[in-house]
Amino acid sequence: MLPELATLREVQGFDIRLAACDRALARVPRALDGIDGEVAAARSHVDAVEEELRQTAAERRHAETELEEAEANVDKYGDQLLGARTNEEYKGLQQQIASAKTRIGTIEDRILAQMEKADELEAKLADRKRTFAERSTVLEAQKTEIRSTARDQEAQRDQLRRLRAVSFAGLPEEIAARYERIRAREGIAVVPVRDGRCSACNVRLRPQVLEEIHAGRSILACEPCARILFLEAEPAAKSA
């Protein structure tokens, strides 16, 4: 194989590995965003219980204010009862007191229910916070691993670029430019011949072209797709 062709294959190997590094690194921001989304979703479960707990506390404070008002009314109507001058006024105040006491009982039931609900929510919140903390630890570890892998890939990419530059510098200018043109257009510039065909476009090569490739005296290209061709090494014969 011509030294230039061997160098082209080496350069292309670097380019393939560099493209793989670039694809992997391009996925990093999305992967980190996905994990941040999971953290936010887990946090929202905690926030929802905290909000429900705040609402329950606000409802209880409102109920306690109502209770104070109802108890004040009972005291007020009791004082007025002592000064009632007619039976109608006396009976009316008794009805007001009875109504206020009924309301007090209803409010106390609401407060008790709110207290029980608050206890349940406190337990639920503690469970949600524990789950969130555990999940956050796992997700943060995943982010750390992703960032560490990304740093390794960046270092690998830098090394590949340096090695590629050294190999590429050894190519004649015309061959190097030709390779870059084909790579920009087709992605893969150097392809093997298989069964007398270009392995990229699958077009059968002319016998003369195949003979010249076998001779290995010059760099030849597939006429339809213009990719540079090479012969793969024959597999070693199996021992009997």
PDB file of C-alpha atoms in Angstrom:
ATOM      1  CA  MET A   1       0.000   0.000   0.000  1.00  0.00           C
ATOM      2  CA  LEU A   2       1.246   3.460  -0.885  1.00  0.00           C
ATOM      3  CA  PRO A   3       2.500   5.406   2.149  1.00  0.00           C
ATOM      4  CA  GLU A   4       0.173   8.292   1.246  1.00  0.00           C
ATOM      5  CA  LEU A   5      -2.815   5.942   1.176  1.00  0.00           C
ATOM      6  CA  ALA A   6      -1.848   4.467   4.522  1.00  0.00           C
ATOM      7  CA  THR A   7      -1.589   7.994   5.939  1.00  0.00           C
ATOM      8  CA  LEU A   8      -5.011   8.886   4.505  1.00  0.00           C
ATOM      9  CA  ARG A   9      -6.536   5.881   6.235  1.00  0.00           C
ATOM     10  CA  GLU A  10      -4.816   6.892   9.473  1.00  0.00           C
ATOM     11  CA  VAL A  11      -6.111  10.467   9.175  1.00  0.00           C
ATOM     12  CA  GLN A  12      -9.599   9.183   8.446  1.00  0.00           C
ATOM     13  CA  GLY A  13      -9.409   6.962  11.523  1.00  0.00           C
ATOM     14  CA  PHE A  14      -8.653  10.064  13.581  1.00  0.00           C
ATOM     15  CA  ASP A  15     -11.545  11.922  11.928  1.00  0.00           C
ATOM     16  CA  ILE A  16     -13.982   9.107  12.687  1.00  0.00           C
ATOM     17  CA  ARG A  17     -12.938   9.050  16.329  1.00  0.00           C
ATOM     18  CA  LEU A  18     -13.066  12.849  16.519  1.00  0.00           C
ATOM     19  CA  ALA A  19     -16.608  12.827  15.127  1.00  0.00           C
ATOM     20  CA  ALA A  20     -17.595  10.270  17.774  1.00  0.00           C
ATOM     21  CA  CYS A  21     -16.124  12.521  20.484  1.00  0.00           C
ATOM     22  CA  ASP A  22     -17.981  15.530  19.102  1.00  0.00           C
ATOM     23  CA  ARG A  23     -21.281  13.627  19.068  1.00  0.00           C
ATOM     24  CA  ALA A  24     -20.764  12.443  22.639  1.00  0.00           C
ATOM     25  CA  LEU A  25     -19.881  15.935  23.854  1.00  0.00           C
ATOM     26  CA  ALA A  26     -22.853  17.419  22.019  1.00  0.00           C
ATOM     27  CA  ARG A  27     -25.134  15.147  24.067  1.00  0.00           C
ATOM     28  CA  VAL A  28     -23.722  16.372  27.389  1.00  0.00           C
ATOM     29  CA  PRO A  29     -25.797  19.603  27.744  1.00  0.00           C
ATOM     30  CA  ARG A  30     -29.022  17.750  26.988  1.00  0.00           C
ATOM     31  CA  ALA A  31     -28.122  14.999  29.447  1.00  0.00           C
ATOM     32  CA  LEU A  32     -27.392  17.547  32.180  1.00  0.00           C
ATOM     33  CA  ASP A  33     -30.602  19.432  31.388  1.00  0.00           C
ATOM     34  CA  GLY A  34     -32.525  16.173  31.621  1.00  0.00           C
ATOM     35  CA  ILE A  35     -31.115  15.483  35.063  1.00  0.00           C
ATOM     36  CA  ASP A  36     -31.878  19.047  36.172  1.00  0.00           C
ATOM     37  CA  GLY A  37     -35.435  18.451  34.966  1.00  0.00           C
ATOM     38  CA  GLU A  38     -35.657  15.309  37.089  1.00  0.00           C
ATOM     39  CA  VAL A  39     -34.378  17.238  40.119  1.00  0.00           C
ATOM     40  CA  ALA A  40     -36.942  19.983  39.505  1.00  0.00           C
ATOM     41  CA  ALA A  41     -39.739  17.415  39.154  1.00  0.00           C
ATOM     42  CA  ALA A  42     -38.703  15.716  42.399  1.00  0.00           C
ATOM     43  CA  ARG A  43     -38.533  19.099  44.124  1.00  0.00           C
ATOM     44  CA  SER A  44     -42.021  19.969  42.854  1.00  0.00           C
ATOM     45  CA  HIS A  45     -43.426  17.014  44.825  1.00  0.00           C
ATOM     46  CA  VAL A  46     -41.953  18.520  47.984  1.00  0.00           C
ATOM     47  CA  ASP A  47     -43.176  22.009  47.059  1.00  0.00           C
ATOM     48  CA  ALA A  48     -46.717  20.726  46.491  1.00  0.00           C
ATOM     49  CA  VAL A  49     -46.947  19.268  50.010  1.00  0.00           C
ATOM     50  CA  GLU A  50     -45.390  22.384  51.525  1.00  0.00           C
ATOM     51  CA  GLU A  51     -47.968  24.543  49.742  1.00  0.00           C
ATOM     52  CA  GLU A  52     -50.811  22.305  50.932  1.00  0.00           C
ATOM     53  CA  LEU A  53     -49.427  22.536  54.465  1.00  0.00           C
ATOM     54  CA  ARG A  54     -49.314  26.341  54.234  1.00  0.00           C
ATOM     55  CA  GLN A  55     -52.916  26.438  53.027  1.00  0.00           C
ATOM     56  CA  THR A  56     -54.030  24.158  55.858  1.00  0.00           C
ATOM     57  CA  ALA A  57     -52.261  26.390  58.396  1.00  0.00           C
ATOM     58  CA  ALA A  58     -53.934  29.467  56.900  1.00  0.00           C
ATOM     59  CA  GLU A  59     -57.354  27.785  57.046  1.00  0.00           C
ATOM     60  CA  ARG A  60     -56.741  26.837  60.684  1.00  0.00           C
ATOM     61  CA  ARG A  61     -55.776  30.434  61.598  1.00  0.00           C
ATOM     62  CA  HIS A  62     -58.938  31.672  59.890  1.00  0.00           C
ATOM     63  CA  ALA A  63     -61.026  29.090  61.767  1.00  0.00           C
ATOM     64  CA  GLU A  64     -59.428  30.092  65.075  1.00  0.00           C
ATOM     65  CA  THR A  65     -60.356  33.723  64.377  1.00  0.00           C
ATOM     66  CA  GLU A  66     -63.944  32.625  63.693  1.00  0.00           C
ATOM     67  CA  LEU A  67     -63.896  30.632  66.941  1.00  0.00           C
ATOM     68  CA  GLU A  68     -62.777  33.661  68.921  1.00  0.00           C
ATOM     69  CA  GLU A  69     -65.575  35.728  67.358  1.00  0.00           C
ATOM     70  CA  ALA A  70     -68.186  33.059  68.117  1.00  0.00           C
ATOM     71  CA  GLU A  71     -67.026  32.722  71.728  1.00  0.00           C
ATOM     72  CA  ALA A  72     -67.075  36.513  72.108  1.00  0.00           C
ATOM     73  CA  ASN A  73     -70.672  36.497  70.837  1.00  0.00           C
ATOM     74  CA  VAL A  74     -71.657  33.911  73.428  1.00  0.00           C
ATOM     75  CA  ASP A  75     -70.194  36.137  76.158  1.00  0.00           C
ATOM     76  CA  LYS A  76     -71.863  39.203  74.678  1.00  0.00           C
ATOM     77  CA  TYR A  77     -75.272  37.564  74.400  1.00  0.00           C
ATOM     78  CA  GLY A  78     -74.855  36.161  77.943  1.00  0.00           C
ATOM     79  CA  ASP A  79     -74.262  39.677  79.292  1.00  0.00           C
ATOM     80  CA  GLN A  80     -77.260  40.968  77.370  1.00  0.00           C
ATOM     81  CA  LEU A  81     -79.365  38.101  78.682  1.00  0.00           C
ATOM     82  CA  LEU A  82     -78.948  39.392  82.214  1.00  0.00           C
ATOM     83  CA  GLY A  83     -80.461  42.709  81.232  1.00  0.00           C
ATOM     84  CA  ALA A  84     -83.348  41.362  79.133  1.00  0.00           C
ATOM     85  CA  ARG A  85     -86.629  43.166  79.950  1.00  0.00           C
ATOM     86  CA  THR A  86     -89.151  41.056  78.052  1.00  0.00           C
ATOM     87  CA  ASN A  87     -89.706  37.355  77.452  1.00  0.00           C
ATOM     88  CA  GLU A  88     -89.344  37.873  73.680  1.00  0.00           C
ATOM     89  CA  GLU A  89     -85.974  39.578  74.158  1.00  0.00           C
ATOM     90  CA  TYR A  90     -84.885  36.855  76.604  1.00  0.00           C
ATOM     91  CA  LYS A  91     -85.871  34.034  74.224  1.00  0.00           C
ATOM     92  CA  GLY A  92     -84.223  35.789  71.306  1.00  0.00           C
ATOM     93  CA  LEU A  93     -80.930  36.071  73.165  1.00  0.00           C
ATOM     94  CA  GLN A  94     -81.128  32.421  74.197  1.00  0.00           C
ATOM     95  CA  GLN A  95     -81.532  31.482  70.532  1.00  0.00           C
ATOM     96  CA  GLN A  96     -78.535  33.639  69.624  1.00  0.00           C
ATOM     97  CA  ILE A  97     -76.460  31.940  72.302  1.00  0.00           C
ATOM     98  CA  ALA A  98     -77.538  28.461  71.150  1.00  0.00           C
ATOM     99  CA  SER A  99     -76.747  29.344  67.540  1.00  0.00           C
ATOM    100  CA  ALA A 100     -73.316  30.701  68.505  1.00  0.00           C
ATOM    101  CA  LYS A 101     -72.538  27.574  70.540  1.00  0.00           C
ATOM    102  CA  THR A 102     -73.567  25.362  67.600  1.00  0.00           C
ATOM    103  CA  ARG A 103     -71.260  27.399  65.394  1.00  0.00           C
ATOM    104  CA  ILE A 104     -68.469  26.996  67.961  1.00  0.00           C
ATOM    105  CA  GLY A 105     -68.879  23.209  67.823  1.00  0.00           C
ATOM    106  CA  THR A 106     -68.742  23.250  64.021  1.00  0.00           C
ATOM    107  CA  ILE A 107     -65.637  25.454  64.015  1.00  0.00           C
ATOM    108  CA  GLU A 108     -63.912  23.271  66.622  1.00  0.00           C
ATOM    109  CA  ASP A 109     -64.601  20.201  64.442  1.00  0.00           C
ATOM    110  CA  ARG A 110     -63.015  22.029  61.467  1.00  0.00           C
ATOM    111  CA  ILE A 111     -59.975  22.971  63.551  1.00  0.00           C
ATOM    112  CA  LEU A 112     -59.577  19.394  64.756  1.00  0.00           C
ATOM    113  CA  ALA A 113     -59.803  18.117  61.176  1.00  0.00           C
ATOM    114  CA  GLN A 114     -57.233  20.699  60.067  1.00  0.00           C
ATOM    115  CA  MET A 115     -54.887  19.674  62.877  1.00  0.00           C
ATOM    116  CA  GLU A 116     -55.177  16.020  61.853  1.00  0.00           C
ATOM    117  CA  LYS A 117     -54.621  16.960  58.226  1.00  0.00           C
ATOM    118  CA  ALA A 118     -51.559  19.006  59.200  1.00  0.00           C
ATOM    119  CA  ASP A 119     -50.110  16.023  61.075  1.00  0.00           C
ATOM    120  CA  GLU A 120     -50.608  13.835  57.994  1.00  0.00           C
ATOM    121  CA  LEU A 121     -49.051  16.471  55.760  1.00  0.00           C
ATOM    122  CA  GLU A 122     -46.054  16.859  58.081  1.00  0.00           C
ATOM    123  CA  ALA A 123     -45.424  13.119  57.853  1.00  0.00           C
ATOM    124  CA  LYS A 124     -45.933  13.214  54.103  1.00  0.00           C
ATOM    125  CA  LEU A 125     -43.579  16.167  53.774  1.00  0.00           C
ATOM    126  CA  ALA A 126     -40.871  14.401  55.775  1.00  0.00           C
ATOM    127  CA  ASP A 127     -41.205  11.375  53.485  1.00  0.00           C
ATOM    128  CA  ARG A 128     -41.095  13.547  50.343  1.00  0.00           C
ATOM    129  CA  LYS A 129     -38.018  15.394  51.601  1.00  0.00           C
ATOM    130  CA  ARG A 130     -36.254  12.130  52.370  1.00  0.00           C
ATOM    131  CA  THR A 131     -37.089  10.753  48.929  1.00  0.00           C
ATOM    132  CA  PHE A 132     -35.974  14.020  47.306  1.00  0.00           C
ATOM    133  CA  ALA A 133     -32.665  13.985  49.167  1.00  0.00           C
ATOM    134  CA  GLU A 134     -31.978  10.387  48.158  1.00  0.00           C
ATOM    135  CA  ARG A 135     -32.926  11.024  44.526  1.00  0.00           C
ATOM    136  CA  SER A 136     -30.916  14.242  44.417  1.00  0.00           C
ATOM    137  CA  THR A 137     -27.830  12.393  45.628  1.00  0.00           C
ATOM    138  CA  VAL A 138     -28.194   9.843  42.842  1.00  0.00           C
ATOM    139  CA  LEU A 139     -28.811  12.502  40.183  1.00  0.00           C
ATOM    140  CA  GLU A 140     -25.922  14.676  41.331  1.00  0.00           C
ATOM    141  CA  ALA A 141     -23.660  11.629  41.144  1.00  0.00           C
ATOM    142  CA  GLN A 142     -24.862  11.075  37.573  1.00  0.00           C
ATOM    143  CA  LYS A 143     -24.064  14.687  36.703  1.00  0.00           C
ATOM    144  CA  THR A 144     -20.601  14.345  38.230  1.00  0.00           C
ATOM    145  CA  GLU A 145     -20.000  11.201  36.189  1.00  0.00           C
ATOM    146  CA  ILE A 146     -21.228  12.862  32.984  1.00  0.00           C
ATOM    147  CA  ARG A 147     -18.966  15.869  33.533  1.00  0.00           C
ATOM    148  CA  SER A 148     -16.001  13.621  34.330  1.00  0.00           C
ATOM    149  CA  THR A 149     -16.591  11.569  31.192  1.00  0.00           C
ATOM    150  CA  ALA A 150     -16.933  14.772  29.173  1.00  0.00           C
ATOM    151  CA  ARG A 151     -13.577  16.008  30.467  1.00  0.00           C
ATOM    152  CA  ASP A 152     -11.985  12.708  29.473  1.00  0.00           C
ATOM    153  CA  GLN A 153     -13.557  12.971  26.025  1.00  0.00           C
ATOM    154  CA  GLU A 154     -12.327  16.542  25.634  1.00  0.00           C
ATOM    155  CA  ALA A 155      -8.799  15.435  26.548  1.00  0.00           C
ATOM    156  CA  GLN A 156      -9.069  12.544  24.124  1.00  0.00           C
ATOM    157  CA  ARG A 157     -10.338  14.887  21.406  1.00  0.00           C
ATOM    158  CA  ASP A 158      -7.415  17.261  21.962  1.00  0.00           C
ATOM    159  CA  GLN A 159      -4.954  14.391  21.700  1.00  0.00           C
ATOM    160  CA  LEU A 160      -6.633  13.070  18.541  1.00  0.00           C
ATOM    161  CA  ARG A 161      -6.456  16.514  16.992  1.00  0.00           C
ATOM    162  CA  ARG A 162      -2.741  16.709  17.697  1.00  0.00           C
ATOM    163  CA  LEU A 163      -2.100  13.248  16.274  1.00  0.00           C
ATOM    164  CA  ARG A 164      -4.216  14.006  13.227  1.00  0.00           C
ATOM    165  CA  ALA A 165      -2.350  17.230  12.603  1.00  0.00           C
ATOM    166  CA  VAL A 166       0.971  15.360  12.644  1.00  0.00           C
ATOM    167  CA  SER A 167      -0.282  12.703  10.196  1.00  0.00           C
ATOM    168  CA  PHE A 168      -2.045  15.203   7.972  1.00  0.00           C
ATOM    169  CA  ALA A 169       1.088  17.334   7.728  1.00  0.00           C
ATOM    170  CA  GLY A 170       2.868  14.368   6.124  1.00  0.00           C
ATOM    171  CA  LEU A 171       0.505  14.299   3.122  1.00  0.00           C
ATOM    172  CA  PRO A 172       1.317  16.028  -0.152  1.00  0.00           C
ATOM    173  CA  GLU A 173      -0.682  19.232  -0.451  1.00  0.00           C
ATOM    174  CA  GLU A 174      -2.767  18.064  -3.434  1.00  0.00           C
ATOM    175  CA  ILE A 175      -3.714  14.770  -1.776  1.00  0.00           C
ATOM    176  CA  ALA A 176      -4.535  16.515   1.509  1.00  0.00           C
ATOM    177  CA  ALA A 177      -6.790  19.032  -0.265  1.00  0.00           C
ATOM    178  CA  ARG A 178      -8.448  16.242  -2.229  1.00  0.00           C
ATOM    179  CA  TYR A 179      -9.156  14.301   0.953  1.00  0.00           C
ATOM    180  CA  GLU A 180     -10.680  17.331   2.663  1.00  0.00           C
ATOM    181  CA  ARG A 181     -12.933  18.083  -0.334  1.00  0.00           C
ATOM    182  CA  ILE A 182     -14.279  14.543  -0.429  1.00  0.00           C
ATOM    183  CA  ARG A 183     -14.698  14.386   3.355  1.00  0.00           C
ATOM    184  CA  ALA A 184     -16.625  17.661   3.384  1.00  0.00           C
ATOM    185  CA  ARG A 185     -18.957  16.363   0.697  1.00  0.00           C
ATOM    186  CA  GLU A 186     -19.320  12.680   1.552  1.00  0.00           C
ATOM    187  CA  GLY A 187     -18.276  12.374   5.190  1.00  0.00           C
ATOM    188  CA  ILE A 188     -16.126   9.298   4.512  1.00  0.00           C
ATOM    189  CA  ALA A 189     -13.387   9.877   1.922  1.00  0.00           C
ATOM    190  CA  VAL A 190     -11.412   6.609   1.918  1.00  0.00           C
ATOM    191  CA  VAL A 191     -13.297   3.326   1.457  1.00  0.00           C
ATOM    192  CA  PRO A 192     -12.366  -0.313   0.801  1.00  0.00           C
ATOM    193  CA  VAL A 193     -13.043  -2.300  -2.338  1.00  0.00           C
ATOM    194  CA  ARG A 194     -15.235  -5.339  -1.701  1.00  0.00           C
ATOM    195  CA  ASP A 195     -16.152  -7.969  -4.270  1.00  0.00           C
ATOM    196  CA  GLY A 196     -14.928  -5.693  -7.029  1.00  0.00           C
ATOM    197  CA  ARG A 197     -17.216  -2.868  -5.940  1.00  0.00           C
ATOM    198  CA  CYS A 198     -16.847   0.434  -4.163  1.00  0.00           C
ATOM    199  CA  SER A 199     -18.116  -0.315  -0.659  1.00  0.00           C
ATOM    200  CA  ALA A 200     -19.590   3.194  -0.379  1.00  0.00           C
ATOM    201  CA  CYS A 201     -21.729   3.503  -3.515  1.00  0.00           C
ATOM    202  CA  ASN A 202     -21.735  -0.216  -4.446  1.00  0.00           C
ATOM    203  CA  VAL A 203     -20.828   0.473  -8.070  1.00  0.00           C
ATOM    204  CA  ARG A 204     -18.789  -2.283  -9.778  1.00  0.00           C
ATOM    205  CA  LEU A 205     -15.332  -1.057 -10.720  1.00  0.00           C
ATOM    206  CA  ARG A 206     -13.884  -1.428 -14.189  1.00  0.00           C
ATOM    207  CA  PRO A 207     -11.346  -4.267 -14.498  1.00  0.00           C
ATOM    208  CA  GLN A 208      -8.621  -1.777 -15.400  1.00  0.00           C
ATOM    209  CA  VAL A 209      -9.258   0.200 -12.209  1.00  0.00           C
ATOM    210  CA  LEU A 210      -9.189  -3.001 -10.147  1.00  0.00           C
ATOM    211  CA  GLU A 211      -5.859  -3.983 -11.711  1.00  0.00           C
ATOM    212  CA  GLU A 212      -4.368  -0.581 -10.927  1.00  0.00           C
ATOM    213  CA  ILE A 213      -5.610  -0.769  -7.343  1.00  0.00           C
ATOM    214  CA  HIS A 214      -4.048  -4.206  -6.963  1.00  0.00           C
ATOM    215  CA  ALA A 215      -0.808  -2.874  -8.437  1.00  0.00           C
ATOM    216  CA  GLY A 216      -0.769  -0.167  -5.763  1.00  0.00           C
ATOM    217  CA  ARG A 217       1.224   2.325  -7.743  1.00  0.00           C
ATOM    218  CA  SER A 218      -1.121   5.299  -7.439  1.00  0.00           C
ATOM    219  CA  ILE A 219      -4.077   6.631  -5.470  1.00  0.00           C
ATOM    220  CA  LEU A 220      -7.288   5.827  -7.336  1.00  0.00           C
ATOM    221  CA  ALA A 221     -10.850   6.941  -6.805  1.00  0.00           C
ATOM    222  CA  CYS A 222     -14.278   5.511  -7.504  1.00  0.00           C
ATOM    223  CA  GLU A 223     -15.467   7.196 -10.683  1.00  0.00           C
ATOM    224  CA  PRO A 224     -19.156   7.678  -9.629  1.00  0.00           C
ATOM    225  CA  CYS A 225     -18.638   8.896  -6.040  1.00  0.00           C
ATOM    226  CA  ALA A 226     -15.005  10.083  -6.208  1.00  0.00           C
ATOM    227  CA  ARG A 227     -14.059   8.409  -2.929  1.00  0.00           C
ATOM    228  CA  ILE A 228     -10.488   7.178  -2.612  1.00  0.00           C
ATOM    229  CA  LEU A 229     -10.234   3.386  -2.826  1.00  0.00           C
ATOM    230  CA  PHE A 230      -8.027   0.835  -1.085  1.00  0.00           C
ATOM    231  CA  LEU A 231      -7.817  -2.927  -0.840  1.00  0.00           C
ATOM    232  CA  GLU A 232      -8.498  -4.506   2.500  1.00  0.00           C
ATOM    233  CA  ALA A 233      -5.916  -7.015   3.652  1.00  0.00           C
ATOM    234  CA  GLU A 234      -6.886 -10.580   2.811  1.00  0.00           C
ATOM    235  CA  PRO A 235      -7.933 -12.566   5.889  1.00  0.00           C
ATOM    236  CA  ALA A 236      -5.370 -15.078   7.020  1.00  0.00           C
ATOM    237  CA  ALA A 237      -6.147 -18.645   5.914  1.00  0.00           C
ATOM    238  CA  LYS A 238      -7.576 -20.834   8.652  1.00  0.00           C
ATOM    239  CA  SER A 239      -5.307 -23.616   9.796  1.00  0.00           C
ATOM    240  CA  ALA A 240      -6.476 -27.110   9.108  1.00  0.00           C
TER     241      ALA A 240
END
